[in-house]
Amino acid sequence: MSNNESVEKLGLLYAARIEGVALATFAAKLKIFLVDCIFQQTREDDKGGQYNFLVEFDKGTFFITVARITDDPLVIRLRVFSPLARRKPDALVERLNPWLDRYYATRLEKGGDFKKRDEPTTPTEQHTGMYSFDHIQAGLAEYQRGRSRTGVMQMLDSSVIAPLLDEARRGRLALFIGGDLPAEITGLPSRGDLAEELAARRSTHSKIQFLRDKLDIPNLSPQPFDNLLVRLPVNRFITSRYDSKLTEAFEQAKRQVALVVENSDVAFALPDRPLLIHLHGELRRPTSIKISEDDLIDIANEKGQVVRLVEQILRTSTMLFLGHDLNNPDFLTLWRAVLRDLGNLAPLAYAVPSAPLTIEQREKWRERNITVLDASPLAVVQALAGRLELVGKPIEVTPIVKPAPPPAAAPFKRYRNFDLELASAGEWIEARVLRSTEGESEEAVAGLGGPPPRLDGIGSLSGLDEEIGYRLLPGRVAERWAAALATAENAGEGVRLRLFLRDEEAAAIPWEAAKVGERWPALRLQTPLVRYVPAERTTDVLRVNGPLRLLVVLGPSAEIGLTPLESNRERAGLEEALGDLQATGRVQMHWLEGSAVSRGGLQDRLRRVQPHLLHFVGHGEYDETTRRGSLAFVREVDGLREADWVSTEELSILLDGLNIRFGLFNACQTGRGAGGVAHALVRSSLPAALGMQADVPDSAAIAFAGGFYRALADRWPVDAAVVEARKFVQGIVGLDAPWWALPVLYMRAEDGRLFG
């Protein structure tokens, strides 16, 4: 079949009169309608009289042309055909017809059953508009190469970004930034994060003060999202956020912005400057804040000039809503008060919501003239920034979040618990099976043979690991353990070895180093070993959408008279070890260092960051008399800094009520049982914590942290993540070195899962 023959296969010849819509607008809406097609290119002729679409749909490649026949009234001719194969576009025609009938339906004629003409009548038909056959074939070849490289075609580039790029380049794009953007993007809590506590406050004054405490953070720099946003070639910005980070980002970008918060500001909105409208007010002007539903309903009366300015922007711009929760009552109230006429005002409108919508919800907003795009706000802003010429002062380093790789599946979908009680009896260790799949109450004893072995100060585990293993699983207990392993292996499951340590003597033995037969349970993903802390309250899985927030505390040392620590090296090592996790948006790191590590400094940082994970590097101690652990903080007395030893009870108070699910304490003796830091915090506030039985070299500690947080970011159970981390350390130092066995995991989470 020749090229001309393929052109002559008409799929749909459709002429329609379009009431009140320009051809460009119709073509743009058609482009949006085709958003689900896998591949899309669009071109228009020099006069804007014809638009051409190349799409792949229903396993076929099709061409759509939209041409103007007359201007007043606008009559268009729409044709669908297959340019490269003899295939009828039935499915695509069936998809288009209801849409055309519904939105633009004054049908004049419909040409019919794939008619074949003798000759193409115009150059446009001969070359399918602005596409030559060489161009089409090259485009399809490039698409096939892209699909073979990536597995799927990235929808963001073609179907989402193209219309926004067109509007931005024409100077018609306006942005409406919502207050529902997550903290991972803005560095500040979203409106949803604050809603419950905000509702509990009765007076307007207390509500505003609460917002200032949470959102007015002087030392927090604008985040990459805001920095990119203000450098887009866009001059009209509207926001419902209360914070001032967008204004600060404009200042850093050296773009003079006209700030409109109240009616009196409207007169100073100059046409040659970017415009930033804080529709709900701005915290630096407390009287401008609109919080309650009544405030929002009455906003058109209270801020009439501001609202009219917003309506003017709606009439003349293509709107992009970023980071709104379209199902939130606040947005619906805003819709009723200000945006209800959007369908009549805005030529085009798109939304990138803060949370995904169902198909039904998307269709509901489409009826309101808002097309919901299937992408994240950050991804859209980054894609726009990567394709448009940015304005303002260049960003020295623009952190672009890479696509996160698919999470590595946990090694076992289910772990069975093997609960083992260990207690000292004179020079013996009594071991009793509390629960297993093979039964209970199996008891055995093993000789202690002198003081409990310690790992600090030894150079090799050789021989010691077997001695500890014999005490861990003696006699009949070992037989029960072997039977439980065999049963689990047959079922494709793991066995979690949970130790219930009844006294200090039993807790002092480094069970993590145990070698049982030819294997070390603490180094096997099938048999993670944990020190279990029974608790009355249950531990629920915390659902986290977005990155895990990690607060790293680098404690004081030489400045308070303690042994110097290489904090700079530790920080550099952690940043390198977790660099991929940060770059792919799976972990977000925050820091508290040196002289700022005081009780008040930690409390303030915890409130502002709201971390999921706490990582402490510094000095710790354990009082043998009181059996209490503590960490070294700093305090200032009479202008001099000194050590402030914060006890586990005091730490527990600081951490209470937060969503911290895990603490890693890289400090001396934080792994001690019966009151040590990690043990005490699990007993009082944390679902899981890890401490050290002795000093760990920096290289081993950094390797451990990198392996652990990568597995945890993949949502592995915390005990399996610890095994993965031990294996990283063992791979560096070898089996005989004790460093992989020094970390001690305490846990009260029943199945080890902390995050969903």
C-alpha positions as MATLAB code, in Angstrom:
seq = 'MSNNESVEKLGLLYAARIEGVALATFAAKLKIFLVDCIFQQTREDDKGGQYNFLVEFDKGTFFITVARITDDPLVIRLRVFSPLARRKPDALVERLNPWLDRYYATRLEKGGDFKKRDEPTTPTEQHTGMYSFDHIQAGLAEYQRGRSRTGVMQMLDSSVIAPLLDEARRGRLALFIGGDLPAEITGLPSRGDLAEELAARRSTHSKIQFLRDKLDIPNLSPQPFDNLLVRLPVNRFITSRYDSKLTEAFEQAKRQVALVVENSDVAFALPDRPLLIHLHGELRRPTSIKISEDDLIDIANEKGQVVRLVEQILRTSTMLFLGHDLNNPDFLTLWRAVLRDLGNLAPLAYAVPSAPLTIEQREKWRERNITVLDASPLAVVQALAGRLELVGKPIEVTPIVKPAPPPAAAPFKRYRNFDLELASAGEWIEARVLRSTEGESEEAVAGLGGPPPRLDGIGSLSGLDEEIGYRLLPGRVAERWAAALATAENAGEGVRLRLFLRDEEAAAIPWEAAKVGERWPALRLQTPLVRYVPAERTTDVLRVNGPLRLLVVLGPSAEIGLTPLESNRERAGLEEALGDLQATGRVQMHWLEGSAVSRGGLQDRLRRVQPHLLHFVGHGEYDETTRRGSLAFVREVDGLREADWVSTEELSILLDGLNIRFGLFNACQTGRGAGGVAHALVRSSLPAALGMQADVPDSAAIAFAGGFYRALADRWPVDAAVVEARKFVQGIVGLDAPWWALPVLYMRAEDGRLFG';
ca = [
       0.000    0.000    0.000;
       1.358    3.404   -0.942;
       1.499    6.359    1.403;
      -1.243    8.097   -0.549;
      -3.528    5.113   -0.186;
      -3.118    5.159    3.563;
      -4.031    8.847    3.637;
      -7.186    8.211    1.694;
      -8.654    5.852    4.292;
     -11.053    8.181    6.059;
     -12.169    7.221    9.532;
     -14.545   10.054   10.410;
     -15.543   13.107    8.432;
     -17.354   15.388   10.816;
     -18.451   18.983   10.244;
     -19.866   20.865   13.188;
     -20.824   24.403   14.132;
     -19.119   25.373   17.408;
     -20.994   27.958   19.436;
     -18.927   30.546   21.336;
     -15.587   28.729   21.177;
     -12.503   29.677   19.193;
     -10.725   27.042   17.137;
      -7.638   27.230   19.355;
      -9.770   26.597   22.432;
     -11.518   23.687   20.783;
      -8.173   22.169   19.776;
      -6.828   22.607   23.296;
      -9.870   20.906   24.789;
      -9.518   18.075   22.291;
      -5.899   17.690   23.364;
      -7.043   17.392   26.981;
      -9.701   14.885   25.995;
      -6.995   12.756   24.398;
      -4.935   12.768   27.582;
      -5.321    9.006   28.054;
      -3.810    8.224   24.655;
      -0.335    6.806   24.952;
       1.464    9.061   22.482;
       0.530   12.497   21.302;
       1.996   15.202   19.109;
       0.230   18.401   18.119;
       0.954   20.968   15.450;
      -0.864   23.940   14.071;
      -0.421   25.796   10.827;
       1.000   29.303   10.731;
      -2.411   30.945   10.773;
      -3.939   28.719   13.394;
      -6.453   27.404   10.864;
      -5.699   23.707   11.295;
      -4.567   21.510   14.172;
      -3.159   18.025   13.738;
      -2.873   15.272   16.343;
      -0.892   12.055   16.139;
      -2.043    9.560   18.765;
      -1.688    5.896   19.606;
      -4.907    4.379   20.848;
      -6.264    0.857   21.198;
      -3.028   -0.642   19.793;
      -3.253    1.486   16.659;
      -1.767    4.751   15.414;
      -4.209    7.385   14.151;
      -4.210   10.891   12.811;
      -6.763   13.570   13.704;
      -7.049   16.853   11.817;
      -9.222   19.768   12.894;
      -9.597   22.473   10.233;
     -11.566   25.728   10.135;
     -14.187   25.944    7.384;
     -15.803   29.260    8.317;
     -15.202   31.775   11.100;
     -18.616   33.205   11.948;
     -20.139   30.988   12.989;
     -17.126   28.715   13.503;
     -17.566   25.551   11.485;
     -14.886   22.903   11.685;
     -14.084   19.749    9.800;
     -12.705   16.913   11.916;
     -11.186   13.815   10.319;
      -9.832   10.631   11.909;
      -7.830    8.105    9.887;
      -4.917    5.711   10.049;
      -1.856    7.162    8.282;
       0.383    4.112    8.359;
      -1.872    1.065    8.250;
      -5.166   -0.168    6.888;
      -6.995   -0.072   10.200;
     -10.387    1.429   10.906;
     -10.312    3.698   13.977;
     -13.650    2.414   15.258;
     -12.730    2.554   18.931;
     -11.345    6.078   18.680;
     -14.369    7.268   16.708;
     -16.680    5.766   19.328;
     -14.701    7.617   21.976;
     -14.860   10.948   20.129;
     -18.520   10.965   19.043;
     -20.170   11.269   22.497;
     -17.728   13.999   23.460;
     -18.398   15.950   20.288;
     -22.150   15.499   20.650;
     -22.097   16.536   24.295;
     -19.931   19.617   24.151;
     -20.059   20.945   20.583;
     -23.129   19.343   19.121;
     -24.634   21.086   16.180;
     -23.752   18.427   13.641;
     -24.025   19.452   10.003;
     -22.926   16.305    8.264;
     -21.147   13.083    8.986;
     -19.197   11.412    6.235;
     -19.389    7.887    6.437;
     -18.077    4.436    5.999;
     -14.356    4.946    5.444;
     -14.809    6.365    1.962;
     -11.993    6.028   -0.539;
     -11.320    8.925   -2.874;
      -9.574    8.682   -6.182;
      -7.084   11.462   -5.414;
      -6.215   13.584   -2.428;
      -7.743   16.965   -3.193;
      -5.429   19.283   -1.275;
      -1.787   19.415   -0.214;
      -3.050   19.209    3.338;
      -4.671   15.853    2.659;
      -1.678   14.734    0.639;
       0.736   15.293    3.517;
      -1.666   14.922    6.451;
      -1.467   18.579    7.357;
       1.909   19.690    8.658;
       3.230   16.155    9.088;
       5.091   14.539    6.225;
       5.151   10.756    6.204;
       8.845   10.860    7.013;
       8.042   12.961   10.056;
       5.339   10.579   11.234;
       7.505    7.517   10.752;
      10.438    9.185   12.542;
       8.184   10.169   15.416;
       6.837    6.668   15.772;
      10.342    5.212   15.643;
      11.461    7.594   18.402;
       8.414    6.607   20.440;
       9.229    2.928   20.064;
      12.832    3.575   21.161;
      11.601    5.504   24.193;
       9.157    2.769   25.128;
      11.814    0.086   24.833;
      14.137    2.066   27.087;
      11.664    2.940   29.813;
       9.053    0.235   29.587;
       6.240    2.806   29.441;
       5.909    6.193   27.807;
       6.053    9.057   30.296;
       2.638   10.691   30.063;
       3.853   13.863   31.792;
       5.885   15.043   28.813;
       3.216   14.881   26.146;
      -0.315   14.883   27.420;
       0.086   16.899   30.604;
       2.825   19.414   30.006;
       2.292   20.365   26.343;
      -0.841   22.542   26.804;
       0.662   24.210   29.892;
       3.874   24.984   28.025;
       1.890   26.497   25.161;
      -0.077   28.746   27.504;
       3.018   29.787   29.496;
       4.914   30.751   26.325;
       1.968   32.843   25.199;
       1.878   34.607   28.564;
      -1.580   33.287   29.398;
      -0.796   30.919   32.287;
      -1.755   31.864   35.849;
      -1.050   29.747   38.941;
      -3.318   29.210   41.927;
      -1.250   27.589   44.690;
      -3.183   25.810   47.415;
      -2.564   25.337   51.113;
      -2.855   21.555   50.908;
       0.657   20.969   49.576;
       2.405   18.408   51.798;
       5.266   19.332   54.116;
       7.619   17.275   51.957;
       7.214   19.926   49.234;
       6.952   23.217   51.147;
       8.783   22.348   54.378;
       5.640   23.427   56.263;
       2.609   21.467   57.492;
      -0.354   21.418   55.136;
      -3.768   22.751   56.000;
      -4.951   19.192   56.559;
      -2.102   18.612   59.007;
      -3.255   21.604   61.048;
      -7.027   21.218   60.724;
      -7.757   19.253   63.885;
      -5.717   21.438   66.228;
      -6.932   24.588   64.501;
     -10.566   23.569   64.957;
      -9.979   22.982   68.673;
      -9.097   26.649   69.216;
     -12.067   28.865   69.863;
     -10.915   32.449   69.383;
      -9.619   33.941   66.166;
      -6.586   35.266   68.041;
      -5.610   31.796   69.282;
      -6.092   30.349   65.801;
      -3.816   32.961   64.231;
      -1.206   32.491   66.944;
      -1.309   28.741   66.323;
      -0.789   29.311   62.585;
       2.137   31.625   63.277;
       3.764   29.025   65.511;
       3.453   26.382   62.805;
       4.011   28.386   59.616;
       6.042   31.492   60.440;
       9.498   29.899   60.673;
      12.205   32.551   60.148;
      15.133   30.168   59.655;
      13.373   27.973   57.098;
      14.448   28.884   53.581;
      12.022   28.539   50.665;
      12.046   24.976   49.425;
      12.919   23.870   45.846;
       9.232   23.787   44.883;
       8.740   27.481   45.726;
      12.113   28.463   44.243;
      11.207   26.871   40.910;
       7.650   28.192   41.003;
       8.624   31.867   41.213;
      11.157   31.488   38.373;
       8.606   30.233   35.866;
       7.803   32.810   33.155;
       4.435   33.488   34.798;
       3.263   36.863   36.106;
       0.022   36.009   37.876;
       0.138   34.016   41.104;
      -2.772   33.457   43.471;
      -2.459   31.477   46.677;
      -4.574   30.396   49.616;
      -1.449   29.715   51.694;
      -0.952   31.795   54.822;
       2.862   31.611   54.946;
       5.303   34.059   53.381;
       7.674   31.582   51.704;
       6.534   32.508   48.199;
       7.325   36.162   48.896;
      10.744   35.162   50.245;
      11.340   33.036   47.153;
      10.559   36.047   44.923;
      13.047   38.113   46.933;
      15.748   35.465   46.524;
      15.011   35.297   42.795;
      15.408   39.099   42.566;
      11.933   39.415   41.041;
      10.051   42.470   42.258;
       6.566   41.236   43.009;
       3.412   43.223   43.679;
       1.951   41.692   46.838;
      -1.835   41.893   47.200;
      -3.229   40.847   50.557;
      -5.959   43.420   51.259;
      -8.141   45.763   49.223;
      -5.750   48.675   49.705;
      -2.990   46.740   47.888;
      -4.890   46.452   44.606;
      -4.028   50.013   43.519;
      -0.331   49.111   43.642;
      -0.640   46.055   41.372;
       1.513   47.268   38.500;
       1.204   45.569   35.084;
       4.992   45.341   34.624;
       5.536   43.307   37.800;
       4.604   39.776   38.784;
       1.483   39.710   40.914;
       1.107   37.577   44.062;
      -2.362   37.547   45.606;
      -2.814   36.052   49.092;
      -6.549   35.463   48.832;
      -6.934   34.106   52.389;
      -4.488   36.560   53.933;
      -0.861   36.472   54.989;
       0.514   35.863   58.486;
       2.635   39.000   58.507;
      -0.684   40.880   58.403;
      -2.746   39.021   61.032;
      -5.917   41.050   60.430;
      -6.017   39.840   56.816;
      -6.316   36.148   57.744;
      -9.518   34.348   56.728;
      -9.915   31.009   58.522;
     -13.500   30.064   59.306;
     -16.102   28.924   56.817;
     -18.046   32.142   57.426;
     -14.900   34.142   56.614;
     -14.479   32.298   53.326;
     -18.142   32.577   52.341;
     -18.066   36.317   53.009;
     -14.718   36.883   51.322;
     -16.314   38.506   48.257;
     -17.749   41.233   50.510;
     -14.798   41.595   52.872;
     -12.163   41.646   50.138;
     -14.229   42.790   47.178;
     -11.435   44.520   45.256;
      -9.108   41.560   45.696;
     -11.796   39.142   44.533;
     -12.542   41.274   41.467;
      -8.832   41.208   40.618;
      -8.922   37.424   40.873;
     -11.975   37.301   38.604;
     -10.160   39.489   36.067;
      -7.301   36.997   36.022;
      -9.798   34.163   35.550;
     -11.274   35.890   32.506;
      -7.966   36.392   30.752;
      -5.818   33.434   31.814;
      -5.453   29.706   31.649;
      -5.579   28.601   35.281;
      -3.391   25.921   36.821;
      -4.466   24.900   40.328;
      -1.525   23.396   42.227;
      -1.801   21.582   45.531;
      -5.479   21.984   46.357;
      -7.468   19.205   47.966;
     -10.446   19.432   45.641;
     -12.613   17.501   48.110;
     -11.713   19.691   51.069;
     -14.584   21.805   52.464;
     -12.349   24.906   52.367;
     -11.796   24.540   48.628;
     -15.492   23.872   48.018;
     -16.327   26.989   50.011;
     -13.816   28.955   47.944;
     -15.440   27.513   44.842;
     -18.878   28.709   45.885;
     -17.652   32.145   46.942;
     -15.204   33.027   44.170;
     -14.702   30.345   41.529;
     -18.254   29.206   40.777;
     -18.260   31.067   37.439;
     -14.960   29.536   36.344;
     -16.689   27.742   33.482;
     -17.805   31.086   32.085;
     -14.656   33.022   32.956;
     -11.573   30.916   32.298;
     -10.654   29.854   28.750;
      -8.985   26.736   30.157;
      -8.358   25.385   33.643;
      -6.248   22.518   34.937;
      -5.702   21.116   38.414;
      -2.903   19.098   39.941;
      -4.471   18.151   43.279;
      -2.655   17.297   46.475;
      -4.369   13.902   46.605;
      -5.502   11.552   43.800;
      -9.125   11.639   42.657;
     -11.411    8.895   41.470;
     -12.659    8.793   37.876;
     -16.053   10.026   39.046;
     -14.503   12.956   40.895;
     -12.394   13.835   37.864;
     -15.483   13.885   35.673;
     -17.270   16.078   38.216;
     -14.521   18.684   37.983;
     -14.349   18.360   34.202;
     -18.003   19.444   34.142;
     -16.881   22.502   36.105;
     -14.319   23.289   33.391;
     -11.336   21.980   35.379;
      -9.296   19.179   33.860;
      -7.555   17.138   36.564;
      -4.043   16.086   35.574;
      -2.624   12.780   36.740;
       0.678   13.980   38.213;
       2.098   15.400   41.418;
       2.437   19.177   41.897;
       6.208   18.857   42.289;
       6.546   16.776   39.107;
       4.548   19.302   37.071;
       6.533   22.296   38.336;
       9.820   20.514   37.697;
       8.733   19.515   34.201;
       7.695   23.091   33.393;
      10.958   24.443   34.800;
      12.919   22.004   32.674;
      11.260   23.114   29.424;
      10.694   26.843   29.880;
      13.190   29.675   30.010;
      13.319   30.606   33.678;
      13.400   34.225   34.861;
      15.009   35.948   37.818;
      18.295   35.143   39.526;
      19.458   31.636   38.603;
      19.289   28.953   41.247;
      22.817   27.840   41.980;
      21.708   24.248   42.414;
      18.205   23.242   41.438;
      17.393   20.041   43.296;
      15.198   18.000   40.970;
      13.758   14.906   42.528;
      14.556   11.886   40.396;
      11.868    9.285   39.720;
      11.924    6.902   42.660;
      12.755    3.329   41.716;
      10.090    0.754   42.562;
      10.490   -0.332   46.187;
      12.325   -3.585   46.748;
       9.884   -6.192   47.984;
      10.323   -7.337   51.570;
      12.106  -10.705   51.694;
       9.153  -12.453   53.354;
       5.508  -11.446   53.303;
       5.006  -12.922   56.748;
       7.110  -13.713   59.787;
       6.119  -16.207   62.459;
       7.139  -15.282   65.991;
       9.362  -17.570   68.024;
       9.215  -16.103   71.527;
      12.090  -17.073   73.787;
      12.406  -16.113   77.449;
      15.935  -15.810   78.834;
      16.708  -15.400   82.529;
      19.769  -15.857   84.719;
      19.851  -18.392   87.549;
      23.161  -18.221   89.325;
      25.741  -19.320   86.781;
      23.109  -20.599   84.387;
      20.924  -19.107   81.685;
      17.437  -20.541   81.603;
      15.788  -20.565   78.189;
      12.079  -21.232   77.787;
       9.928  -21.145   74.657;
       6.955  -18.892   75.343;
       5.347  -19.250   71.924;
       6.126  -20.907   68.628;
       4.352  -22.695   65.824;
       5.638  -25.972   67.280;
       4.300  -25.511   70.796;
       5.246  -23.846   74.064;
       6.896  -24.384   77.463;
       9.986  -26.139   76.145;
      12.758  -25.415   78.657;
      16.513  -25.887   78.751;
      19.481  -24.432   80.584;
      23.032  -23.563   79.597;
      26.016  -22.795   81.766;
      27.066  -19.173   82.056;
      30.700  -20.014   82.764;
      31.780  -16.737   84.321;
      30.889  -13.103   83.626;
      28.739  -12.363   80.557;
      30.881  -11.854   77.448;
      31.233   -8.264   76.223;
      31.984   -7.117   72.691;
      33.811   -3.891   73.470;
      37.549   -4.284   73.425;
      37.632   -7.596   71.558;
      39.116   -7.987   68.110;
      37.394  -11.170   66.923;
      34.103  -13.011   67.391;
      35.657  -16.340   66.493;
      34.623  -18.905   69.094;
      32.687  -16.373   71.162;
      29.788  -16.405   68.692;
      29.348  -20.164   69.098;
      29.479  -19.894   72.890;
      26.725  -17.268   72.833;
      24.716  -19.373   70.387;
      24.806  -22.364   72.747;
      23.427  -20.225   75.568;
      20.749  -18.757   73.294;
      19.296  -22.049   72.042;
      20.382  -24.912   74.294;
      19.243  -28.545   74.046;
      15.531  -29.068   73.495;
      15.014  -25.354   72.755;
      17.355  -25.734   69.777;
      15.282  -28.692   68.573;
      12.086  -26.647   68.804;
      13.801  -23.797   66.916;
      14.900  -26.129   64.117;
      11.363  -27.508   63.792;
       9.879  -23.981   63.615;
      12.376  -23.041   60.900;
      11.536  -26.118   58.849;
       7.793  -25.410   59.059;
       8.279  -21.771   58.036;
      10.576  -22.674   55.137;
       7.966  -25.050   53.750;
       5.447  -22.195   53.852;
       7.856  -19.665   52.334;
       7.812  -17.578   55.515;
      10.354  -16.220   57.993;
      10.745  -16.734   61.735;
      11.257  -13.735   63.998;
      13.317  -14.637   67.066;
      11.904  -12.437   69.833;
      13.897  -12.374   73.051;
      12.131  -11.689   76.359;
      14.998  -10.785   78.706;
      13.965  -11.040   82.344;
      16.949   -9.504   84.147;
      20.040   -7.363   83.702;
      22.395  -10.354   83.587;
      20.495  -11.881   80.676;
      20.213   -8.502   78.934;
      23.969   -7.923   79.199;
      24.854  -10.848   76.924;
      25.396   -9.799   73.255;
      22.854  -12.254   71.799;
      23.087  -10.519   68.404;
      26.493  -12.200   67.858;
      25.128  -15.727   68.355;
      26.077  -18.442   65.897;
      23.646  -21.383   65.828;
      24.986  -24.330   63.887;
      26.515  -22.845   60.768;
      24.448  -19.674   60.725;
      24.056  -16.384   62.560;
      20.317  -15.626   63.084;
      20.938  -11.860   63.287;
      22.497  -11.932   59.783;
      19.670  -13.849   58.093;
      16.635  -12.129   56.598;
      14.683  -15.294   57.381;
      15.475  -15.087   61.122;
      15.695  -11.493   62.381;
      16.578  -11.265   66.074;
      14.955   -8.602   68.261;
      14.767   -7.800   71.935;
      11.043   -7.584   72.468;
       9.501   -5.124   74.921;
       5.945   -6.137   75.887;
       3.590   -3.160   76.024;
      -0.057   -2.714   76.913;
      -0.788   -0.416   73.982;
      -0.661   -1.580   70.379;
       1.454   -0.031   67.654;
      -0.416    0.954   64.504;
       1.214    1.241   61.094;
       1.676    4.908   60.191;
       0.517    5.736   56.666;
       3.038    8.089   55.070;
       2.465    9.581   51.627;
       5.752   11.015   50.461;
       9.219   10.891   51.966;
      10.077    9.749   55.467;
      11.256   12.758   57.469;
      14.518   12.001   59.270;
      15.847   14.320   61.994;
      19.573   13.804   62.561;
      20.937   15.154   65.852;
      24.730   15.552   65.962;
      25.368   16.022   69.667;
      28.020   18.223   71.296;
      31.403   16.854   72.310;
      34.639   18.849   72.692;
      32.811   22.133   73.256;
      31.371   20.731   76.493;
      34.520   18.951   77.617;
      33.775   15.469   76.232;
      35.791   13.321   73.862;
      35.782   15.031   70.454;
      33.555   13.544   67.764;
      34.118   13.918   64.036;
      30.678   15.430   63.436;
      31.535   16.909   60.042;
      32.747   13.538   58.806;
      29.638   11.865   60.234;
      27.347   14.337   58.482;
      29.154   14.037   55.160;
      29.046   10.250   55.418;
      25.326   10.171   56.196;
      24.512   12.598   53.371;
      26.458   10.462   50.934;
      24.950    7.208   52.212;
      21.407    8.599   51.955;
      21.980   10.716   48.840;
      19.917    8.461   46.552;
      17.057    8.364   49.035;
      16.956   12.163   49.127;
      17.332   12.539   45.361;
      14.410   10.205   44.714;
      12.216   11.845   47.349;
      12.006    8.811   49.637;
      13.769   10.380   52.632;
      13.992   14.033   53.659;
      16.851   14.854   56.041;
      16.805   17.586   58.696;
      19.652   18.488   61.046;
      20.258   19.699   64.599;
      23.920   20.172   65.435;
      26.456   21.219   68.045;
      25.492   24.042   70.373;
      21.887   23.941   69.113;
      21.477   20.459   70.664;
      19.816   21.647   73.844;
      16.549   20.530   75.372;
      14.770   23.568   73.941;
      16.537   23.242   70.611;
      15.395   19.643   70.215;
      11.847   20.433   71.290;
      11.636   23.280   68.779;
      13.080   21.183   65.952;
      10.742   18.283   66.693;
       7.732   20.596   66.520;
       8.785   22.153   63.244;
      10.019   19.087   61.398;
       7.494   16.547   62.756;
       9.926   13.718   61.954;
       9.098   10.080   61.473;
      12.637    8.971   62.364;
      15.162   10.231   64.922;
      18.892    9.602   64.518;
      21.217   10.644   67.353;
      25.020   10.709   67.115;
      26.869   11.760   70.249;
      27.765   10.728   73.777;
      25.687    8.478   76.002;
      26.133    6.882   79.404;
      24.520    4.261   81.602;
      24.343    4.457   85.399;
      24.869    0.976   86.841;
      23.336    2.021   90.161;
      20.111    3.598   88.936;
      20.049    1.545   85.722;
      19.179    4.590   83.674;
      20.650    5.788   80.427;
      21.118    9.374   79.295;
      22.391   11.411   76.335;
      24.703   14.424   76.333;
      23.079   17.707   75.324;
      24.406   21.223   75.857;
      23.296   24.007   78.167;
      24.622   27.472   78.895;
      25.325   28.541   82.462;
      26.698   32.044   83.152;
      27.758   32.343   79.524;
      29.627   29.026   79.559;
      28.558   25.819   77.814;
      28.505   22.585   79.731;
      27.201   19.042   79.366;
      23.531   18.521   80.100;
      22.824   14.827   80.584;
      19.205   14.254   79.552;
      17.683   11.096   81.055;
      15.459    8.639   79.250;
      12.454    9.846   81.268;
      13.065   13.407   80.075;
      13.604   12.261   76.510;
      10.361   10.333   76.646;
       8.498   13.506   77.605;
      10.034   15.375   74.658;
       9.054   12.613   72.210;
       5.571   11.948   73.566;
       2.656   12.570   71.218;
       4.739   12.769   68.043;
       4.667   10.423   65.067;
       8.261    9.291   65.547;
       8.266    5.568   64.868;
      11.930    4.763   65.318;
      15.042    6.107   67.019;
      18.624    5.162   66.168;
      21.063    6.124   68.921;
      24.706    5.915   67.866;
      26.161    6.627   71.301;
      27.955    4.691   74.000;
      25.889    2.187   75.988;
      22.557    3.205   74.445;
      21.901   -0.489   73.741;
      22.003   -1.519   77.408;
      18.926   -3.297   78.712;
      16.744   -2.482   81.726;
      16.784    1.299   81.443;
      19.245    1.955   78.627;
      18.218    4.674   76.181;
      16.811    2.490   73.376;
      15.088    0.039   75.747;
      13.541    2.755   77.929;
      12.192    4.771   74.979;
      10.512    1.724   73.447;
       8.952    0.959   76.796;
       7.596    4.499   77.077;
       7.054    6.098   73.667;
       8.645    4.609   70.514;
       7.485    1.490   68.621;
      11.135    0.554   67.990;
      14.611    1.867   68.767;
      18.192    0.802   68.230;
      21.169    1.427   70.489;
      24.810    0.412   70.622;
      26.474   -2.020   73.036;
      29.865   -0.293   72.531;
      31.572    2.316   70.368;
      31.163    1.733   66.631;
      33.692    3.053   64.062;
      32.325    5.817   61.825;
      32.642    3.729   58.663;
      30.603    0.889   60.168;
      27.984    3.268   61.609;
      27.501    5.040   58.263;
      27.286    1.753   56.357;
      24.713    0.523   58.867;
      22.601    3.696   58.567;
      22.634    3.625   54.755;
      21.552    0.000   54.536;
      18.933    0.406   57.241;
      17.215    3.528   55.904;
      17.156    2.219   52.334;
      15.306   -0.911   53.462;
      12.994    1.073   55.745;
      12.163    3.477   52.891;
      11.057    0.385   50.941;
       8.626   -0.246   53.835;
      10.389   -3.370   55.081;
       9.691   -4.496   58.656;
      12.119   -2.724   60.962;
      13.801   -5.952   62.109;
      14.380   -7.078   58.501;
      15.830   -3.628   57.760;
      18.243   -4.072   60.678;
      19.366   -7.433   59.254;
      19.986   -5.755   55.899;
      22.050   -3.081   57.651;
      24.087   -5.666   59.582;
      24.899   -7.396   56.308;
      26.237   -4.124   54.873;
      28.548   -3.726   57.864;
      29.605   -7.382   57.777;
      30.451   -6.983   54.109;
      32.889   -4.212   55.040;
      34.492   -5.511   58.243;
      34.084   -9.289   57.859;
      32.391  -11.922   60.018;
      35.009  -12.027   62.741;
      34.900   -8.291   63.526;
      32.258   -7.495   66.191;
      30.911   -4.281   64.665;
      27.938   -5.829   62.836;
      26.719   -7.357   66.144;
      26.947   -4.181   68.248;
      23.575   -2.619   67.251;
      20.730   -3.802   69.496;
      17.126   -3.561   68.301;
      14.318   -3.142   70.844;
      10.793   -3.413   69.505;
       7.193   -3.573   70.659;
       5.598   -3.512   67.177;
       4.025   -6.951   66.846;
       4.989   -7.566   63.209;
       7.809   -5.042   62.849;
       5.977   -2.855   60.325;
       6.224    0.838   61.132;
       5.113    2.524   57.900;
       2.524    1.856   55.257;
];
